[in-house]
PDB file of C-alpha atoms and ligand atoms in Angstrom:
ATOM      1  CA  MET A 327     -16.280 -46.563 -35.573  1.00 55.00           C
ATOM      2  CA  PHE A 328     -16.938 -43.220 -37.564  1.00 58.00           C
ATOM      3  CA  PRO A 329     -14.519 -41.404 -36.483  1.00 59.00           C
ATOM      4  CA  LEU A 330     -15.414 -38.457 -39.740  1.00 58.00           C
ATOM      5  CA  LEU A 331     -18.832 -37.796 -38.659  1.00 54.00           C
ATOM      6  CA  GLU A 332     -17.955 -36.380 -35.219  1.00 54.00           C
ATOM      7  CA  VAL A 333     -15.859 -33.837 -37.878  1.00 57.00           C
ATOM      8  CA  PHE A 334     -19.636 -32.959 -39.265  1.00 65.00           C
ATOM      9  CA  MET A 335     -22.333 -33.545 -36.158  1.00 73.00           C
ATOM     10  CA  PRO A 336     -20.305 -33.384 -33.122  1.00 79.00           C
ATOM     11  CA  GLY A 337     -21.604 -35.185 -30.545  1.00 94.00           C
ATOM     12  CA  LEU A 338     -22.943 -33.264 -26.878  1.00 97.00           C
ATOM     13  CA  GLN A 339     -19.995 -34.276 -25.193  1.00 96.00           C
ATOM     14  CA  SER A 340     -17.459 -32.715 -27.430  1.00 96.00           C
ATOM     15  CA  VAL A 341     -19.561 -29.658 -28.031  1.00 97.00           C
ATOM     16  CA  TYR A 342     -19.752 -29.107 -23.997  1.00 98.00           C
ATOM     17  CA  LYS A 343     -15.848 -29.828 -23.904  1.00 97.00           C
ATOM     18  CA  GLU A 344     -15.056 -26.924 -26.690  1.00 97.00           C
ATOM     19  CA  MET A 345     -17.777 -24.932 -24.633  1.00 98.00           C
ATOM     20  CA  LEU A 346     -15.624 -25.576 -21.338  1.00 97.00           C
ATOM     21  CA  ALA A 347     -12.476 -24.859 -22.813  1.00 97.00           C
ATOM     22  CA  PHE A 348     -13.679 -21.670 -24.222  1.00 98.00           C
ATOM     23  CA  PHE A 349     -15.135 -20.391 -21.151  1.00 97.00           C
ATOM     24  CA  GLN A 350     -12.254 -21.299 -18.414  1.00 95.00           C
ATOM     25  CA  PRO A 351     -10.122 -19.002 -19.469  1.00 95.00           C
ATOM     26  CA  LEU A 352     -12.880 -15.845 -19.199  1.00 95.00           C
ATOM     27  CA  TRP A 353     -13.165 -15.017 -16.174  1.00 93.00           C
ATOM     28  CA  PRO A 354      -9.874 -15.238 -14.009  1.00 90.00           C
ATOM     29  CA  GLY A 355      -9.989 -15.348 -10.248  1.00 88.00           C
ATOM     30  CA  GLU A 356     -13.660 -15.339 -10.293  1.00 91.00           C
ATOM     31  CA  ASP A 357     -16.263 -18.803  -9.204  1.00 89.00           C
ATOM     32  CA  LYS A 358     -18.184 -19.067 -12.088  1.00 94.00           C
ATOM     33  CA  PRO A 359     -18.829 -22.618 -12.958  1.00 96.00           C
ATOM     34  CA  LEU A 360     -20.975 -24.163 -15.681  1.00 98.00           C
ATOM     35  CA  VAL A 361     -23.788 -25.886 -15.143  1.00 98.00           C
ATOM     36  CA  LEU A 362     -24.296 -28.352 -18.015  1.00 98.00           C
ATOM     37  CA  GLY A 363     -27.412 -29.669 -19.797  1.00 98.00           C
ATOM     38  CA  GLU A 364     -28.469 -33.359 -18.940  1.00 97.00           C
ATOM     39  CA  GLY A 365     -31.358 -35.841 -20.162  1.00 97.00           C
ATOM     40  CA  LYS A 366     -32.079 -37.353 -22.961  1.00 97.00           C
ATOM     41  CA  GLU A 367     -28.653 -36.426 -25.493  1.00 97.00           C
ATOM     42  CA  ASP A 368     -29.588 -37.985 -28.355  1.00 95.00           C
ATOM     43  CA  ALA A 369     -33.495 -36.945 -30.437  1.00 96.00           C
ATOM     44  CA  PRO A 370     -35.801 -36.204 -27.158  1.00 98.00           C
ATOM     45  CA  VAL A 371     -39.136 -35.499 -27.658  1.00 97.00           C
ATOM     46  CA  LEU A 372     -38.505 -32.374 -25.781  1.00 98.00           C
ATOM     47  CA  MET A 373     -35.184 -29.942 -24.382  1.00 98.00           C
ATOM     48  CA  LEU A 374     -36.797 -27.853 -22.100  1.00 98.00           C
ATOM     49  CA  VAL A 375     -34.703 -24.246 -21.819  1.00 98.00           C
ATOM     50  CA  GLY A 376     -34.602 -22.137 -19.107  1.00 97.00           C
ATOM     51  CA  GLU A 377     -33.176 -18.853 -17.731  1.00 98.00           C
ATOM     52  CA  ALA A 378     -29.725 -19.995 -15.855  1.00 98.00           C
ATOM     53  CA  PRO A 379     -28.713 -22.246 -12.655  1.00 97.00           C
ATOM     54  CA  GLY A 380     -29.472 -20.687  -9.147  1.00 95.00           C
ATOM     55  CA  GLU A 381     -27.704 -21.654  -6.205  1.00 95.00           C
ATOM     56  CA  THR A 382     -28.627 -24.854  -5.184  1.00 96.00           C
ATOM     57  CA  GLU A 383     -28.323 -25.776  -9.522  1.00 97.00           C
ATOM     58  CA  VAL A 384     -23.866 -24.469  -8.732  1.00 97.00           C
ATOM     59  CA  LEU A 385     -24.183 -26.326  -5.521  1.00 97.00           C
ATOM     60  CA  LYS A 386     -25.279 -29.609  -7.691  1.00 97.00           C
ATOM     61  CA  ARG A 387     -24.029 -28.288 -11.159  1.00 97.00           C
ATOM     62  CA  ARG A 388     -26.916 -29.497 -12.158  1.00 97.00           C
ATOM     63  CA  PRO A 389     -30.355 -27.506 -13.653  1.00 97.00           C
ATOM     64  CA  PHE A 390     -33.277 -28.081 -12.586  1.00 95.00           C
ATOM     65  CA  VAL A 391     -32.608 -29.021  -8.734  1.00 94.00           C
ATOM     66  CA  GLY A 392     -33.630 -27.715  -5.787  1.00 82.00           C
ATOM     67  CA  LYS A 393     -36.954 -25.448  -5.956  1.00 87.00           C
ATOM     68  CA  ALA A 394     -36.664 -25.262  -9.482  1.00 87.00           C
ATOM     69  CA  GLY A 395     -36.474 -29.173  -9.995  1.00 89.00           C
ATOM     70  CA  LYS A 396     -40.063 -28.895  -7.432  1.00 91.00           C
ATOM     71  CA  ASN A 397     -41.342 -27.247 -10.725  1.00 90.00           C
ATOM     72  CA  LEU A 398     -40.098 -29.328 -13.347  1.00 92.00           C
ATOM     73  CA  ASP A 399     -41.138 -32.351 -11.547  1.00 93.00           C
ATOM     74  CA  GLU A 400     -44.878 -30.284 -12.222  1.00 93.00           C
ATOM     75  CA  PHE A 401     -44.380 -29.774 -15.030  1.00 94.00           C
ATOM     76  CA  LEU A 402     -43.476 -33.370 -16.151  1.00 95.00           C
ATOM     77  CA  THR A 403     -46.177 -34.483 -14.413  1.00 96.00           C
ATOM     78  CA  LEU A 404     -48.891 -32.656 -15.916  1.00 95.00           C
ATOM     79  CA  ALA A 405     -47.137 -32.820 -19.645  1.00 96.00           C
ATOM     80  CA  ARG A 406     -46.980 -37.148 -18.412  1.00 95.00           C
ATOM     81  CA  LEU A 407     -43.208 -37.466 -19.425  1.00 96.00           C
ATOM     82  CA  ASN A 408     -40.256 -38.790 -17.637  1.00 95.00           C
ATOM     83  CA  ARG A 409     -37.236 -36.560 -16.437  1.00 94.00           C
ATOM     84  CA  GLU A 410     -35.218 -39.242 -18.264  1.00 95.00           C
ATOM     85  CA  ASP A 411     -37.109 -38.555 -21.129  1.00 96.00           C
ATOM     86  CA  ILE A 412     -36.244 -35.151 -21.935  1.00 98.00           C
ATOM     87  CA  PHE A 413     -32.918 -32.840 -22.010  1.00 98.00           C
ATOM     88  CA  VAL A 414     -33.158 -29.917 -19.665  1.00 98.00           C
ATOM     89  CA  THR A 415     -30.977 -26.674 -19.737  1.00 98.00           C
ATOM     90  CA  ASN A 416     -30.158 -23.320 -19.373  1.00 98.00           C
ATOM     91  CA  THR A 417     -29.906 -20.390 -22.137  1.00 98.00           C
ATOM     92  CA  VAL A 418     -26.345 -18.938 -19.639  1.00 98.00           C
ATOM     93  CA  LYS A 419     -24.949 -21.816 -18.100  1.00 98.00           C
ATOM     94  CA  ILE A 420     -23.629 -19.574 -15.294  1.00 98.00           C
ATOM     95  CA  ARG A 421     -25.629 -18.199 -12.692  1.00 97.00           C
ATOM     96  CA  PRO A 422     -25.745 -14.455 -12.533  1.00 97.00           C
ATOM     97  CA  THR A 423     -25.616 -12.725  -9.301  1.00 96.00           C
ATOM     98  CA  GLU A 424     -25.681  -9.245  -8.064  1.00 97.00           C
ATOM     99  CA  LYS A 425     -25.621  -7.473  -4.253  1.00 95.00           C
ATOM    100  CA  GLY A 426     -29.111  -7.259  -2.858  1.00 95.00           C
ATOM    101  CA  PRO A 427     -29.485  -4.126  -0.410  1.00 95.00           C
ATOM    102  CA  THR A 428     -28.130  -5.962   2.431  1.00 95.00           C
ATOM    103  CA  GLY A 429     -25.212  -7.099   0.922  1.00 95.00           C
ATOM    104  CA  ARG A 430     -26.738 -10.506  -0.042  1.00 95.00           C
ATOM    105  CA  THR A 431     -25.863 -12.450  -2.930  1.00 95.00           C
ATOM    106  CA  ARG A 432     -28.855 -13.299  -4.893  1.00 95.00           C
ATOM    107  CA  ASN A 433     -29.785 -13.849  -8.629  1.00 94.00           C
ATOM    108  CA  ARG A 434     -30.640 -11.628 -11.321  1.00 96.00           C
ATOM    109  CA  ALA A 435     -31.519 -11.765 -15.263  1.00 96.00           C
ATOM    110  CA  PRO A 436     -28.287 -12.748 -17.822  1.00 98.00           C
ATOM    111  CA  ASN A 437     -26.817  -9.115 -18.869  1.00 98.00           C
ATOM    112  CA  LYS A 438     -26.583  -8.952 -22.319  1.00 97.00           C
ATOM    113  CA  GLU A 439     -22.388  -9.870 -22.479  1.00 97.00           C
ATOM    114  CA  GLU A 440     -23.636 -13.185 -20.582  1.00 98.00           C
ATOM    115  CA  LEU A 441     -26.061 -13.695 -23.608  1.00 98.00           C
ATOM    116  CA  SER A 442     -23.838 -12.956 -26.177  1.00 98.00           C
ATOM    117  CA  LEU A 443     -21.692 -15.523 -25.092  1.00 98.00           C
ATOM    118  CA  PHE A 444     -23.318 -18.418 -24.338  1.00 98.00           C
ATOM    119  CA  VAL A 445     -26.517 -18.211 -26.693  1.00 98.00           C
ATOM    120  CA  PRO A 446     -23.772 -19.204 -30.024  1.00 98.00           C
ATOM    121  CA  TRP A 447     -23.613 -22.459 -27.686  1.00 98.00           C
ATOM    122  CA  LEU A 448     -26.950 -22.874 -26.514  1.00 98.00           C
ATOM    123  CA  MET A 449     -27.247 -23.537 -30.526  1.00 98.00           C
ATOM    124  CA  LYS A 450     -24.722 -25.963 -31.118  1.00 97.00           C
ATOM    125  CA  GLU A 451     -25.895 -27.611 -27.880  1.00 98.00           C
ATOM    126  CA  ILE A 452     -29.484 -27.950 -29.756  1.00 98.00           C
ATOM    127  CA  GLN A 453     -28.022 -29.404 -33.176  1.00 97.00           C
ATOM    128  CA  ALA A 454     -25.804 -31.926 -30.856  1.00 97.00           C
ATOM    129  CA  VAL A 455     -29.323 -33.086 -29.238  1.00 98.00           C
ATOM    130  CA  ARG A 456     -31.691 -32.962 -32.156  1.00 97.00           C
ATOM    131  CA  PRO A 457     -34.853 -32.361 -29.826  1.00 98.00           C
ATOM    132  CA  LYS A 458     -38.170 -32.973 -31.518  1.00 97.00           C
ATOM    133  CA  ALA A 459     -39.113 -29.437 -29.747  1.00 98.00           C
ATOM    134  CA  LEU A 460     -37.689 -27.300 -27.677  1.00 98.00           C
ATOM    135  CA  VAL A 461     -39.577 -25.535 -24.808  1.00 98.00           C
ATOM    136  CA  THR A 462     -38.455 -22.068 -23.582  1.00 98.00           C
ATOM    137  CA  LEU A 463     -39.291 -20.778 -19.802  1.00 97.00           C
ATOM    138  CA  GLY A 464     -40.041 -17.410 -19.886  1.00 97.00           C
ATOM    139  CA  ASN A 465     -38.430 -14.933 -21.974  1.00 98.00           C
ATOM    140  CA  VAL A 466     -34.474 -15.069 -21.943  1.00 98.00           C
ATOM    141  CA  PRO A 467     -34.519 -18.377 -23.642  1.00 98.00           C
ATOM    142  CA  LEU A 468     -37.482 -17.560 -25.835  1.00 98.00           C
ATOM    143  CA  LYS A 469     -35.567 -13.877 -27.250  1.00 98.00           C
ATOM    144  CA  ALA A 470     -32.469 -15.814 -27.472  1.00 98.00           C
ATOM    145  CA  LEU A 471     -34.315 -18.539 -29.911  1.00 98.00           C
ATOM    146  CA  THR A 472     -36.709 -16.522 -31.948  1.00 98.00           C
ATOM    147  CA  ASP A 473     -35.989 -13.233 -33.165  1.00 94.00           C
ATOM    148  CA  GLY A 474     -35.963 -11.340 -30.173  1.00 95.00           C
ATOM    149  CA  LYS A 475     -38.989  -8.567 -30.517  1.00 95.00           C
ATOM    150  CA  ILE A 476     -41.547 -12.041 -29.296  1.00 97.00           C
ATOM    151  CA  THR A 477     -42.808 -11.836 -25.385  1.00 98.00           C
ATOM    152  CA  VAL A 478     -44.221 -14.742 -23.538  1.00 98.00           C
ATOM    153  CA  GLY A 479     -47.249 -12.504 -22.619  1.00 97.00           C
ATOM    154  CA  ASP A 480     -47.519 -12.784 -26.661  1.00 97.00           C
ATOM    155  CA  CYS A 481     -47.529 -16.750 -27.524  1.00 98.00           C
ATOM    156  CA  HIS A 482     -47.279 -18.356 -24.390  1.00 98.00           C
ATOM    157  CA  GLY A 483     -48.902 -21.810 -25.313  1.00 98.00           C
ATOM    158  CA  GLN A 484     -48.291 -21.509 -29.055  1.00 98.00           C
ATOM    159  CA  TRP A 485     -45.876 -23.073 -31.434  1.00 98.00           C
ATOM    160  CA  LEU A 486     -43.302 -20.815 -33.346  1.00 98.00           C
ATOM    161  CA  GLU A 487     -40.493 -21.276 -35.446  1.00 97.00           C
ATOM    162  CA  SER A 488     -36.578 -20.721 -33.760  1.00 98.00           C
ATOM    163  CA  ARG A 489     -33.620 -19.520 -35.014  1.00 97.00           C
ATOM    164  CA  ALA A 490     -32.071 -23.140 -33.817  1.00 97.00           C
ATOM    165  CA  GLY A 491     -34.997 -24.841 -36.888  1.00 95.00           C
ATOM    166  CA  ALA A 492     -36.861 -27.244 -34.084  1.00 97.00           C
ATOM    167  CA  PRO A 493     -40.492 -25.947 -33.611  1.00 98.00           C
ATOM    168  CA  LEU A 494     -40.675 -23.995 -30.023  1.00 98.00           C
ATOM    169  CA  PHE A 495     -43.259 -24.440 -27.715  1.00 98.00           C
ATOM    170  CA  ALA A 496     -43.587 -20.968 -25.351  1.00 98.00           C
ATOM    171  CA  LEU A 497     -44.119 -21.241 -21.436  1.00 97.00           C
ATOM    172  CA  TYR A 498     -44.514 -18.918 -18.887  1.00 96.00           C
ATOM    173  CA  HIS A 499     -41.467 -19.317 -16.434  1.00 94.00           C
ATOM    174  CA  PRO A 500     -42.695 -21.332 -13.517  1.00 90.00           C
ATOM    175  CA  ALA A 501     -41.032 -19.012 -11.349  1.00 89.00           C
ATOM    176  CA  SER A 502     -42.804 -16.160 -11.971  1.00 89.00           C
ATOM    177  CA  ILE A 503     -45.840 -17.954 -11.389  1.00 87.00           C
ATOM    178  CA  ILE A 504     -45.324 -17.695  -7.619  1.00 83.00           C
ATOM    179  CA  TYR A 505     -44.862 -13.140  -8.027  1.00 84.00           C
ATOM    180  CA  ARG A 506     -48.320 -13.481 -10.878  1.00 90.00           C
ATOM    181  CA  ARG A 507     -50.402 -16.166  -9.024  1.00 91.00           C
ATOM    182  CA  ALA A 508     -53.239 -15.502 -11.619  1.00 94.00           C
ATOM    183  CA  LEU A 509     -50.926 -16.777 -14.452  1.00 93.00           C
ATOM    184  CA  ALA A 510     -50.668 -20.383 -12.448  1.00 94.00           C
ATOM    185  CA  PRO A 511     -53.990 -22.008 -14.382  1.00 96.00           C
ATOM    186  CA  VAL A 512     -52.282 -20.062 -17.658  1.00 96.00           C
ATOM    187  CA  TYR A 513     -49.312 -21.388 -17.222  1.00 96.00           C
ATOM    188  CA  GLU A 514     -51.011 -25.401 -16.026  1.00 96.00           C
ATOM    189  CA  GLN A 515     -53.161 -24.961 -19.712  1.00 97.00           C
ATOM    190  CA  ASP A 516     -50.507 -24.344 -22.208  1.00 97.00           C
ATOM    191  CA  VAL A 517     -48.572 -27.411 -20.395  1.00 97.00           C
ATOM    192  CA  LEU A 518     -51.706 -29.486 -20.542  1.00 97.00           C
ATOM    193  CA  ILE A 519     -52.281 -28.532 -24.749  1.00 97.00           C
ATOM    194  CA  LEU A 520     -48.358 -29.195 -25.185  1.00 98.00           C
ATOM    195  CA  ALA A 521     -48.606 -32.642 -23.412  1.00 97.00           C
ATOM    196  CA  GLU A 522     -51.565 -32.963 -25.655  1.00 96.00           C
ATOM    197  CA  ASN A 523     -49.686 -31.773 -28.839  1.00 96.00           C
ATOM    198  CA  LEU A 524     -46.805 -34.200 -28.115  1.00 93.00           C
ATOM    199  CA  ARG A 525     -49.165 -37.253 -27.867  1.00 85.00           C
TER     200      ARG A 525
HETATM  201  N1  URA B1581     -32.772 -23.127 -12.352  1.00 77.54           N
HETATM  202  C1  URA B1581     -32.682 -23.453 -13.407  1.00 77.54           C
HETATM  203  O1  URA B1581     -31.780 -24.744 -13.913  1.00 77.54           O
HETATM  204  N2  URA B1581     -33.411 -22.693 -14.253  1.00 77.54           N
HETATM  205  C2  URA B1581     -33.729 -21.772 -14.721  1.00 77.54           C
HETATM  206  O2  URA B1581     -34.544 -21.380 -15.524  1.00 77.54           O
HETATM  207  C3  URA B1581     -34.812 -21.757 -13.350  1.00 77.54           C
HETATM  208  C4  URA B1581     -33.653 -22.537 -11.939  1.00 77.54           C
END
């Protein structure tokens, strides 16, 4: 109805269209599909930002499904939220992989080049969705959305200012709890603080 508004405030779907066009020619001959965010696209109560999609996410072209989806369901139950009420996305939208010692493909952390390509798009995505709050899982999104110096060990369970405007609440990445069981009660406590703050 107001086509001019689109010029000043591009909606999420036009950001995604531009993003797909930007990445399409970047890795010719390599199979690197983008897994886009999903959920409530207009001013959700929070936007959950993960690291990058894994194997199942790429297969289904959806963020936080498979094992990570189970973690997300636990988060939603603890926080008393529904998946439809929030927006879920990742910092890097391709699956970063490497070959393990046995030759099998495995996940790795996003590298500097991937981050410098994807973080500006994450900022545009946040501007289009306008979440009331950002919740980061682990160091990758936390560093991308702050000054890049703070780590999750220093600030989990706390509100910070983000580079994207919206207030940011830092959580450990639920996958890290698998390797450090002592973090499980810390993570749960942080999610309960977040739930309390959202009421
Ligand atoms: N799956 C995702 O979509 N993001 C993560 O950070 C981990 C698994």
